[in-house]
Amino acid sequence: MGGHQSLDSLEARDKILATATRLFSHLGYESTSLSQVAREAKVSKALIFWHFDSKEKLYHSALRKTLEPYFIDVDDLEGLGEREQIARLIDLFYDFVHENVYSVRFFLSLMLRVESQPDEGLSRVNELYRIFRSSVASIIESGRSHGAFRADVDATREAALIMATLGGILIQQFMTDDAPPNAQDLVEHLKLTLLQRIAVPAVGGPTAGRPD
């Protein structure tokens, strides 16, 4: 019997957390009330206090839950040349955003609203962004030294441009719920034009980035 009660308790907690995350995402911290969370989760307000003590603790629990997927496994790059590494890293970023659209939407909404609460989460997201941009710049720099990319390429600027373009695709999905195929087309176009711009074409070979 106790096992069933524990399961029910966990399910109720998860339902409260999911509902609160959705409301914080759409309405912001200040405009989300515990009464509204209780109503939409179909639980009592007392049950929310039993699990989370306060609105602030509920918010931070939602934040931690949202942050769980925030990492990108760069082990996938092992054994690849610089051109393939750049393309793969862009794919990893896109896949992450596509698979965690709700989570990304949560943080974008906080940034757009300049919420008073989100320092912990935004610091984590900013760190992920910084690491990703640094990884892209490092790969481009390595490609320059190995002759895969043009000697006059500015690795830092190219990495920043890639991130700005990916960020634009992300914002488009956030603002318009764009269908994944269209976003994927944009990502493929980004990879193609990037390699055309920075790669050293193979002698006698096809234009950099185009399929044979």
PDB file of C-alpha atoms in Angstrom:
ATOM      1  CA  MET A   1       0.000   0.000   0.000  1.00  0.00           C
ATOM      2  CA  GLY A   2       2.834   2.356   1.005  1.00  0.00           C
ATOM      3  CA  GLY A   3       4.492   1.737  -2.381  1.00  0.00           C
ATOM      4  CA  HIS A   4       1.360   2.882  -4.210  1.00  0.00           C
ATOM      5  CA  GLN A   5       1.156   5.987  -2.016  1.00  0.00           C
ATOM      6  CA  SER A   6       4.801   6.803  -2.778  1.00  0.00           C
ATOM      7  CA  LEU A   7       4.184   6.366  -6.477  1.00  0.00           C
ATOM      8  CA  ASP A   8       1.104   8.600  -6.303  1.00  0.00           C
ATOM      9  CA  SER A   9       3.135  11.189  -4.421  1.00  0.00           C
ATOM     10  CA  LEU A  10       5.897  11.147  -7.034  1.00  0.00           C
ATOM     11  CA  GLU A  11       3.379  11.396  -9.859  1.00  0.00           C
ATOM     12  CA  ALA A  12       1.710  14.364  -8.165  1.00  0.00           C
ATOM     13  CA  ARG A  13       5.082  16.060  -7.663  1.00  0.00           C
ATOM     14  CA  ASP A  14       6.035  15.486 -11.309  1.00  0.00           C
ATOM     15  CA  LYS A  15       2.676  16.852 -12.471  1.00  0.00           C
ATOM     16  CA  ILE A  16       3.096  19.971 -10.330  1.00  0.00           C
ATOM     17  CA  LEU A  17       6.647  20.443 -11.611  1.00  0.00           C
ATOM     18  CA  ALA A  18       5.670  20.012 -15.277  1.00  0.00           C
ATOM     19  CA  THR A  19       2.742  22.409 -14.918  1.00  0.00           C
ATOM     20  CA  ALA A  20       4.815  25.005 -13.080  1.00  0.00           C
ATOM     21  CA  THR A  21       7.599  24.804 -15.687  1.00  0.00           C
ATOM     22  CA  ARG A  22       5.101  25.376 -18.492  1.00  0.00           C
ATOM     23  CA  LEU A  23       3.502  28.330 -16.710  1.00  0.00           C
ATOM     24  CA  PHE A  24       6.824  29.912 -15.731  1.00  0.00           C
ATOM     25  CA  SER A  25       7.859  29.554 -19.374  1.00  0.00           C
ATOM     26  CA  HIS A  26       4.738  31.190 -20.804  1.00  0.00           C
ATOM     27  CA  LEU A  27       3.902  33.737 -18.105  1.00  0.00           C
ATOM     28  CA  GLY A  28       7.175  34.374 -16.263  1.00  0.00           C
ATOM     29  CA  TYR A  29       7.962  33.995 -12.572  1.00  0.00           C
ATOM     30  CA  GLU A  30       6.190  37.120 -11.340  1.00  0.00           C
ATOM     31  CA  SER A  31       2.952  36.452 -13.242  1.00  0.00           C
ATOM     32  CA  THR A  32       2.640  32.783 -12.289  1.00  0.00           C
ATOM     33  CA  SER A  33       0.647  32.168  -9.119  1.00  0.00           C
ATOM     34  CA  LEU A  34       0.590  28.999  -7.059  1.00  0.00           C
ATOM     35  CA  SER A  35      -3.200  29.052  -7.302  1.00  0.00           C
ATOM     36  CA  GLN A  36      -2.908  28.850 -11.081  1.00  0.00           C
ATOM     37  CA  VAL A  37      -0.371  26.009 -10.846  1.00  0.00           C
ATOM     38  CA  ALA A  38      -2.695  24.126  -8.505  1.00  0.00           C
ATOM     39  CA  ARG A  39      -5.712  24.682 -10.757  1.00  0.00           C
ATOM     40  CA  GLU A  40      -3.976  23.538 -13.946  1.00  0.00           C
ATOM     41  CA  ALA A  41      -2.202  20.608 -12.284  1.00  0.00           C
ATOM     42  CA  LYS A  42      -5.537  19.635 -10.698  1.00  0.00           C
ATOM     43  CA  VAL A  43      -4.048  19.427  -7.207  1.00  0.00           C
ATOM     44  CA  SER A  44      -4.576  21.400  -4.025  1.00  0.00           C
ATOM     45  CA  LYS A  45      -2.433  24.397  -3.195  1.00  0.00           C
ATOM     46  CA  ALA A  46      -1.616  22.671   0.098  1.00  0.00           C
ATOM     47  CA  LEU A  47      -0.085  19.759  -1.834  1.00  0.00           C
ATOM     48  CA  ILE A  48       2.222  22.189  -3.680  1.00  0.00           C
ATOM     49  CA  PHE A  49       3.404  23.576  -0.343  1.00  0.00           C
ATOM     50  CA  TRP A  50       3.852  20.032   0.984  1.00  0.00           C
ATOM     51  CA  HIS A  51       6.207  19.173  -1.897  1.00  0.00           C
ATOM     52  CA  PHE A  52       7.950  22.512  -2.458  1.00  0.00           C
ATOM     53  CA  ASP A  53       7.383  24.782   0.600  1.00  0.00           C
ATOM     54  CA  SER A  54       7.215  28.003  -1.449  1.00  0.00           C
ATOM     55  CA  LYS A  55       6.835  29.470  -4.922  1.00  0.00           C
ATOM     56  CA  GLU A  56      10.556  30.248  -5.002  1.00  0.00           C
ATOM     57  CA  LYS A  57      11.482  26.643  -4.191  1.00  0.00           C
ATOM     58  CA  LEU A  58       9.047  25.395  -6.825  1.00  0.00           C
ATOM     59  CA  TYR A  59      10.660  27.723  -9.351  1.00  0.00           C
ATOM     60  CA  HIS A  60      14.185  26.522  -8.532  1.00  0.00           C
ATOM     61  CA  SER A  61      13.045  22.893  -8.747  1.00  0.00           C
ATOM     62  CA  ALA A  62      11.594  23.621 -12.195  1.00  0.00           C
ATOM     63  CA  LEU A  63      14.845  25.332 -13.139  1.00  0.00           C
ATOM     64  CA  ARG A  64      16.991  22.372 -12.064  1.00  0.00           C
ATOM     65  CA  LYS A  65      14.715  19.959 -13.930  1.00  0.00           C
ATOM     66  CA  THR A  66      14.946  22.114 -17.049  1.00  0.00           C
ATOM     67  CA  LEU A  67      18.747  22.255 -16.800  1.00  0.00           C
ATOM     68  CA  GLU A  68      19.205  18.454 -16.714  1.00  0.00           C
ATOM     69  CA  PRO A  69      19.720  18.021 -20.489  1.00  0.00           C
ATOM     70  CA  TYR A  70      22.076  21.008 -20.821  1.00  0.00           C
ATOM     71  CA  PHE A  71      25.227  19.379 -22.094  1.00  0.00           C
ATOM     72  CA  ILE A  72      26.537  18.447 -25.524  1.00  0.00           C
ATOM     73  CA  ASP A  73      28.636  15.300 -25.878  1.00  0.00           C
ATOM     74  CA  VAL A  74      31.694  16.318 -27.895  1.00  0.00           C
ATOM     75  CA  ASP A  75      33.042  12.752 -27.822  1.00  0.00           C
ATOM     76  CA  ASP A  76      31.174  12.379 -31.126  1.00  0.00           C
ATOM     77  CA  LEU A  77      33.897  14.509 -32.738  1.00  0.00           C
ATOM     78  CA  GLU A  78      36.708  12.056 -32.035  1.00  0.00           C
ATOM     79  CA  GLY A  79      38.509  10.794 -35.131  1.00  0.00           C
ATOM     80  CA  LEU A  80      36.926  13.349 -37.499  1.00  0.00           C
ATOM     81  CA  GLY A  81      38.728  15.950 -39.627  1.00  0.00           C
ATOM     82  CA  GLU A  82      38.093  19.641 -38.963  1.00  0.00           C
ATOM     83  CA  ARG A  83      35.474  20.009 -41.718  1.00  0.00           C
ATOM     84  CA  GLU A  84      33.528  17.035 -40.388  1.00  0.00           C
ATOM     85  CA  GLN A  85      33.956  18.259 -36.795  1.00  0.00           C
ATOM     86  CA  ILE A  86      32.429  21.650 -37.597  1.00  0.00           C
ATOM     87  CA  ALA A  87      29.488  20.047 -39.410  1.00  0.00           C
ATOM     88  CA  ARG A  88      28.986  17.543 -36.593  1.00  0.00           C
ATOM     89  CA  LEU A  89      29.143  20.213 -33.893  1.00  0.00           C
ATOM     90  CA  ILE A  90      26.491  22.259 -35.697  1.00  0.00           C
ATOM     91  CA  ASP A  91      24.337  19.111 -35.954  1.00  0.00           C
ATOM     92  CA  LEU A  92      24.817  18.412 -32.237  1.00  0.00           C
ATOM     93  CA  PHE A  93      23.662  21.932 -31.379  1.00  0.00           C
ATOM     94  CA  TYR A  94      20.627  21.676 -33.647  1.00  0.00           C
ATOM     95  CA  ASP A  95      19.725  18.212 -32.326  1.00  0.00           C
ATOM     96  CA  PHE A  96      20.007  19.471 -28.761  1.00  0.00           C
ATOM     97  CA  VAL A  97      17.692  22.420 -29.428  1.00  0.00           C
ATOM     98  CA  HIS A  98      15.234  20.277 -31.406  1.00  0.00           C
ATOM     99  CA  GLU A  99      15.088  17.631 -28.662  1.00  0.00           C
ATOM    100  CA  ASN A 100      14.800  20.203 -25.872  1.00  0.00           C
ATOM    101  CA  VAL A 101      12.638  22.891 -27.470  1.00  0.00           C
ATOM    102  CA  TYR A 102      10.488  23.210 -24.352  1.00  0.00           C
ATOM    103  CA  SER A 103      13.545  23.644 -22.127  1.00  0.00           C
ATOM    104  CA  VAL A 104      15.127  26.192 -24.477  1.00  0.00           C
ATOM    105  CA  ARG A 105      11.815  28.053 -24.680  1.00  0.00           C
ATOM    106  CA  PHE A 106      11.780  28.228 -20.882  1.00  0.00           C
ATOM    107  CA  PHE A 107      15.128  30.033 -20.750  1.00  0.00           C
ATOM    108  CA  LEU A 108      14.446  32.255 -23.738  1.00  0.00           C
ATOM    109  CA  SER A 109      11.251  33.425 -22.084  1.00  0.00           C
ATOM    110  CA  LEU A 110      13.185  34.290 -18.923  1.00  0.00           C
ATOM    111  CA  MET A 111      15.780  36.262 -20.892  1.00  0.00           C
ATOM    112  CA  LEU A 112      13.130  38.134 -22.887  1.00  0.00           C
ATOM    113  CA  ARG A 113      11.240  39.060 -19.719  1.00  0.00           C
ATOM    114  CA  VAL A 114      14.384  39.955 -17.711  1.00  0.00           C
ATOM    115  CA  GLU A 115      13.045  37.964 -14.775  1.00  0.00           C
ATOM    116  CA  SER A 116      14.248  38.681 -11.238  1.00  0.00           C
ATOM    117  CA  GLN A 117      14.844  34.999 -10.429  1.00  0.00           C
ATOM    118  CA  PRO A 118      16.739  33.233 -13.228  1.00  0.00           C
ATOM    119  CA  ASP A 119      20.456  33.929 -12.468  1.00  0.00           C
ATOM    120  CA  GLU A 120      21.282  30.284 -11.702  1.00  0.00           C
ATOM    121  CA  GLY A 121      19.767  28.921 -14.919  1.00  0.00           C
ATOM    122  CA  LEU A 122      20.969  31.627 -17.263  1.00  0.00           C
ATOM    123  CA  SER A 123      24.517  31.283 -15.953  1.00  0.00           C
ATOM    124  CA  ARG A 124      24.417  27.599 -16.873  1.00  0.00           C
ATOM    125  CA  VAL A 125      22.996  28.314 -20.343  1.00  0.00           C
ATOM    126  CA  ASN A 126      25.533  31.087 -20.959  1.00  0.00           C
ATOM    127  CA  GLU A 127      28.327  28.719 -19.956  1.00  0.00           C
ATOM    128  CA  LEU A 128      27.085  26.090 -22.422  1.00  0.00           C
ATOM    129  CA  TYR A 129      26.949  28.746 -25.151  1.00  0.00           C
ATOM    130  CA  ARG A 130      30.478  29.939 -24.307  1.00  0.00           C
ATOM    131  CA  ILE A 131      31.893  26.394 -24.343  1.00  0.00           C
ATOM    132  CA  PHE A 132      30.204  25.604 -27.659  1.00  0.00           C
ATOM    133  CA  ARG A 133      31.457  28.824 -29.293  1.00  0.00           C
ATOM    134  CA  SER A 134      34.957  28.178 -27.935  1.00  0.00           C
ATOM    135  CA  SER A 135      34.881  24.628 -29.332  1.00  0.00           C
ATOM    136  CA  VAL A 136      33.888  25.902 -32.783  1.00  0.00           C
ATOM    137  CA  ALA A 137      36.660  28.529 -32.734  1.00  0.00           C
ATOM    138  CA  SER A 138      39.213  25.920 -31.610  1.00  0.00           C
ATOM    139  CA  ILE A 139      38.276  23.565 -34.467  1.00  0.00           C
ATOM    140  CA  ILE A 140      38.498  26.376 -37.024  1.00  0.00           C
ATOM    141  CA  GLU A 141      41.901  27.402 -35.657  1.00  0.00           C
ATOM    142  CA  SER A 142      43.076  23.793 -35.856  1.00  0.00           C
ATOM    143  CA  GLY A 143      41.815  23.585 -39.449  1.00  0.00           C
ATOM    144  CA  ARG A 144      43.791  26.706 -40.327  1.00  0.00           C
ATOM    145  CA  SER A 145      47.005  25.232 -38.920  1.00  0.00           C
ATOM    146  CA  HIS A 146      46.455  21.971 -40.833  1.00  0.00           C
ATOM    147  CA  GLY A 147      45.617  23.704 -44.109  1.00  0.00           C
ATOM    148  CA  ALA A 148      41.994  22.564 -44.183  1.00  0.00           C
ATOM    149  CA  PHE A 149      40.716  26.136 -43.756  1.00  0.00           C
ATOM    150  CA  ARG A 150      41.974  29.353 -45.333  1.00  0.00           C
ATOM    151  CA  ALA A 151      44.862  31.090 -43.568  1.00  0.00           C
ATOM    152  CA  ASP A 152      43.020  34.429 -43.451  1.00  0.00           C
ATOM    153  CA  VAL A 153      39.958  33.043 -41.634  1.00  0.00           C
ATOM    154  CA  ASP A 154      39.229  34.713 -38.287  1.00  0.00           C
ATOM    155  CA  ALA A 155      38.278  31.754 -36.063  1.00  0.00           C
ATOM    156  CA  THR A 156      36.708  33.884 -33.312  1.00  0.00           C
ATOM    157  CA  ARG A 157      34.503  35.852 -35.706  1.00  0.00           C
ATOM    158  CA  GLU A 158      33.447  32.770 -37.645  1.00  0.00           C
ATOM    159  CA  ALA A 159      32.512  30.980 -34.411  1.00  0.00           C
ATOM    160  CA  ALA A 160      30.494  34.007 -33.273  1.00  0.00           C
ATOM    161  CA  LEU A 161      28.747  34.169 -36.662  1.00  0.00           C
ATOM    162  CA  ILE A 162      27.872  30.466 -36.516  1.00  0.00           C
ATOM    163  CA  MET A 163      26.418  30.907 -33.028  1.00  0.00           C
ATOM    164  CA  ALA A 164      24.451  33.997 -34.091  1.00  0.00           C
ATOM    165  CA  THR A 165      22.994  32.096 -37.066  1.00  0.00           C
ATOM    166  CA  LEU A 166      22.100  29.065 -34.950  1.00  0.00           C
ATOM    167  CA  GLY A 167      20.598  31.425 -32.390  1.00  0.00           C
ATOM    168  CA  GLY A 168      18.448  32.970 -35.127  1.00  0.00           C
ATOM    169  CA  ILE A 169      17.176  29.528 -36.130  1.00  0.00           C
ATOM    170  CA  LEU A 170      16.466  28.809 -32.468  1.00  0.00           C
ATOM    171  CA  ILE A 171      14.548  32.088 -32.055  1.00  0.00           C
ATOM    172  CA  GLN A 172      12.549  31.325 -35.218  1.00  0.00           C
ATOM    173  CA  GLN A 173      11.449  28.011 -33.726  1.00  0.00           C
ATOM    174  CA  PHE A 174      10.617  29.735 -30.456  1.00  0.00           C
ATOM    175  CA  MET A 175       8.591  32.507 -32.089  1.00  0.00           C
ATOM    176  CA  THR A 176       6.793  30.575 -34.813  1.00  0.00           C
ATOM    177  CA  ASP A 177       6.859  26.878 -33.812  1.00  0.00           C
ATOM    178  CA  ASP A 178       8.539  26.324 -37.169  1.00  0.00           C
ATOM    179  CA  ALA A 179       8.352  22.805 -38.547  1.00  0.00           C
ATOM    180  CA  PRO A 180      11.641  20.901 -38.059  1.00  0.00           C
ATOM    181  CA  PRO A 181      12.238  20.208 -41.787  1.00  0.00           C
ATOM    182  CA  ASN A 182      12.484  23.935 -42.531  1.00  0.00           C
ATOM    183  CA  ALA A 183      14.860  24.494 -39.612  1.00  0.00           C
ATOM    184  CA  GLN A 184      16.907  21.499 -40.733  1.00  0.00           C
ATOM    185  CA  ASP A 185      17.157  22.994 -44.231  1.00  0.00           C
ATOM    186  CA  LEU A 186      18.551  26.186 -42.724  1.00  0.00           C
ATOM    187  CA  VAL A 187      21.118  24.225 -40.715  1.00  0.00           C
ATOM    188  CA  GLU A 188      22.208  22.309 -43.818  1.00  0.00           C
ATOM    189  CA  HIS A 189      22.504  25.593 -45.730  1.00  0.00           C
ATOM    190  CA  LEU A 190      24.594  27.043 -42.899  1.00  0.00           C
ATOM    191  CA  LYS A 191      27.033  24.117 -43.054  1.00  0.00           C
ATOM    192  CA  LEU A 192      27.265  24.324 -46.847  1.00  0.00           C
ATOM    193  CA  THR A 193      27.895  28.079 -47.047  1.00  0.00           C
ATOM    194  CA  LEU A 194      30.269  28.000 -44.081  1.00  0.00           C
ATOM    195  CA  LEU A 195      32.526  25.412 -45.689  1.00  0.00           C
ATOM    196  CA  GLN A 196      32.350  27.201 -49.030  1.00  0.00           C
ATOM    197  CA  ARG A 197      33.542  30.350 -47.286  1.00  0.00           C
ATOM    198  CA  ILE A 198      36.323  29.057 -45.026  1.00  0.00           C
ATOM    199  CA  ALA A 199      37.542  25.742 -46.475  1.00  0.00           C
ATOM    200  CA  VAL A 200      40.505  25.384 -48.809  1.00  0.00           C
ATOM    201  CA  PRO A 201      39.096  23.653 -51.938  1.00  0.00           C
ATOM    202  CA  ALA A 202      40.743  20.376 -52.863  1.00  0.00           C
ATOM    203  CA  VAL A 203      42.905  20.738 -55.980  1.00  0.00           C
ATOM    204  CA  GLY A 204      40.877  19.500 -58.947  1.00  0.00           C
ATOM    205  CA  GLY A 205      38.051  18.546 -56.588  1.00  0.00           C
ATOM    206  CA  PRO A 206      34.486  19.835 -56.139  1.00  0.00           C
ATOM    207  CA  THR A 207      33.731  23.134 -54.421  1.00  0.00           C
ATOM    208  CA  ALA A 208      34.265  22.820 -50.667  1.00  0.00           C
ATOM    209  CA  GLY A 209      31.200  21.594 -48.845  1.00  0.00           C
ATOM    210  CA  ARG A 210      29.310  20.365 -51.927  1.00  0.00           C
ATOM    211  CA  PRO A 211      28.658  16.682 -52.378  1.00  0.00           C
ATOM    212  CA  ASP A 212      30.615  14.875 -55.119  1.00  0.00           C
TER     213      ASP A 212
END
